[in-house]
């Protein structure tokens, strides 16, 4: 987790672990698993905290909303991306934002309207 928090590459994390104990070699898979675990902890904490912060915006405030698809391009070609739709909402002039994955990976008007109602005053 130390190497993850310092934004070190897998190789740097392996070398750092080797400095602690020269007889043990940490595998890339182990480092990848720890980095993924660290990402999941941060995301879980963010989403839990987000639920307790309440809604953003007010009557005289603009909230910007954007959607993006996160994932990988199929066969690393073209623009087709397999992944999940993510909606981001941020209040103008503020660093307060919300993130929400579209349920069932749908981004219909009804789904987006529900996300907006959930997070915007």
Coordinates of C-alpha atoms in Angstrom, one line a residue:
X1 CA 0.0 0.0 0.0
X2 CA 3.0 2.3 0.6
X3 CA 4.1 1.9 -3.0
X4 CA 0.6 2.4 -4.3
X5 CA 0.2 5.6 -2.2
X6 CA 3.5 6.9 -3.8
X7 CA 2.2 6.1 -7.3
X8 CA 5.1 3.8 -7.9
X9 CA 5.2 1.3 -10.8
X10 CA 4.9 -2.5 -10.1
X11 CA 8.7 -2.8 -10.6
X12 CA 9.4 0.0 -8.1
X13 CA 7.1 -1.8 -5.6
X14 CA 8.9 -5.1 -6.1
X15 CA 12.3 -3.4 -5.7
X16 CA 11.1 -1.7 -2.5
X17 CA 9.9 -5.0 -1.1
X18 CA 13.2 -6.7 -2.0
X19 CA 15.1 -4.0 0.1
X20 CA 13.2 -5.2 3.2
X21 CA 14.0 -8.9 2.7
X22 CA 16.5 -10.0 0.0
X23 CA 15.6 -13.6 0.3
X24 CA 12.0 -13.1 -0.9
X25 CA 11.0 -11.9 -4.4
X26 CA 7.5 -10.4 -4.7
X27 CA 5.7 -11.4 -7.9
X28 CA 4.1 -8.9 -10.2
X29 CA 0.8 -10.7 -9.6
X30 CA 1.0 -10.0 -5.9
X31 CA 1.7 -6.4 -6.5
X32 CA -1.2 -6.1 -8.9
X33 CA -3.5 -7.7 -6.4
X34 CA -2.5 -5.3 -3.7
X35 CA -2.8 -2.3 -6.0
X36 CA -6.3 -3.5 -7.0
X37 CA -7.2 -4.0 -3.3
X38 CA -6.0 -0.4 -2.5
X39 CA -8.1 1.0 -5.4
X40 CA -11.2 -0.9 -4.1
X41 CA -10.6 0.4 -0.5
X42 CA -10.4 4.0 -1.8
X43 CA -13.5 3.7 -4.0
X44 CA -15.5 2.0 -1.2
X45 CA -14.5 4.8 1.2
X46 CA -15.4 7.5 -1.3
X47 CA -18.8 6.0 -2.1
X48 CA -19.6 5.6 1.6
X49 CA -18.6 9.1 2.3
X50 CA -20.5 10.4 -0.7
X51 CA -23.7 8.9 0.7
X52 CA -23.4 11.0 3.9
X53 CA -22.4 14.3 2.3
X54 CA -25.9 15.0 1.0
X55 CA -26.8 16.6 -2.3
X56 CA -24.9 19.2 -4.3
X57 CA -26.2 22.4 -5.9
X58 CA -28.9 24.8 -5.0
X59 CA -31.3 27.2 -6.7
X60 CA -28.7 29.7 -7.8
X61 CA -26.0 27.1 -8.6
X62 CA -25.0 25.3 -11.8
X63 CA -24.1 21.6 -11.6
X64 CA -22.2 20.2 -14.5
X65 CA -23.0 16.6 -15.5
X66 CA -21.0 14.4 -17.8
X67 CA -21.0 10.7 -18.7
X68 CA -18.2 8.5 -19.9
X69 CA -17.7 4.9 -20.6
X70 CA -14.9 3.3 -18.7
X71 CA -13.3 0.1 -20.0
X72 CA -11.2 -1.2 -22.8
X73 CA -11.4 -1.1 -26.5
X74 CA -12.2 -4.5 -28.0
X75 CA -9.1 -5.9 -29.6
X76 CA -7.5 -2.5 -29.1
X77 CA -9.0 -1.3 -32.3
X78 CA -11.6 1.4 -33.3
X79 CA -13.8 3.3 -30.9
X80 CA -16.0 0.5 -29.5
X81 CA -15.4 0.3 -25.8
X82 CA -16.6 -2.5 -23.6
X83 CA -17.2 -1.3 -20.1
X84 CA -19.5 0.5 -17.7
X85 CA -21.2 3.9 -18.0
X86 CA -20.1 6.4 -15.3
X87 CA -21.9 9.7 -14.6
X88 CA -20.0 12.5 -12.9
X89 CA -21.7 15.6 -11.3
X90 CA -19.8 18.6 -10.1
X91 CA -21.0 21.9 -8.6
X92 CA -19.5 25.0 -10.4
X93 CA -17.0 26.8 -8.3
X94 CA -16.7 23.9 -5.9
X95 CA -14.6 20.8 -5.6
X96 CA -17.6 18.8 -4.4
X97 CA -18.6 16.1 -6.9
X98 CA -20.5 12.9 -7.1
X99 CA -19.9 9.7 -9.2
X100 CA -22.4 7.1 -10.0
X101 CA -22.3 4.0 -12.2
X102 CA -25.4 3.6 -14.3
X103 CA -27.5 0.7 -13.1
X104 CA -27.6 -2.2 -15.4
X105 CA -25.2 -0.3 -17.6
X106 CA -28.1 1.7 -19.1
X107 CA -28.0 5.4 -19.7
X108 CA -31.6 6.1 -20.7
X109 CA -33.3 9.4 -19.8
X110 CA -35.1 7.7 -16.9
X111 CA -31.8 6.4 -15.4
X112 CA -30.0 9.7 -15.8
X113 CA -32.9 11.6 -14.4
X114 CA -32.9 9.3 -11.3
X115 CA -29.2 9.8 -10.8
X116 CA -29.6 13.6 -11.0
X117 CA -32.5 13.5 -8.5
X118 CA -30.4 11.4 -6.2
X119 CA -27.4 13.8 -6.1
X120 CA -28.6 17.3 -7.0
X121 CA -30.8 19.6 -4.9

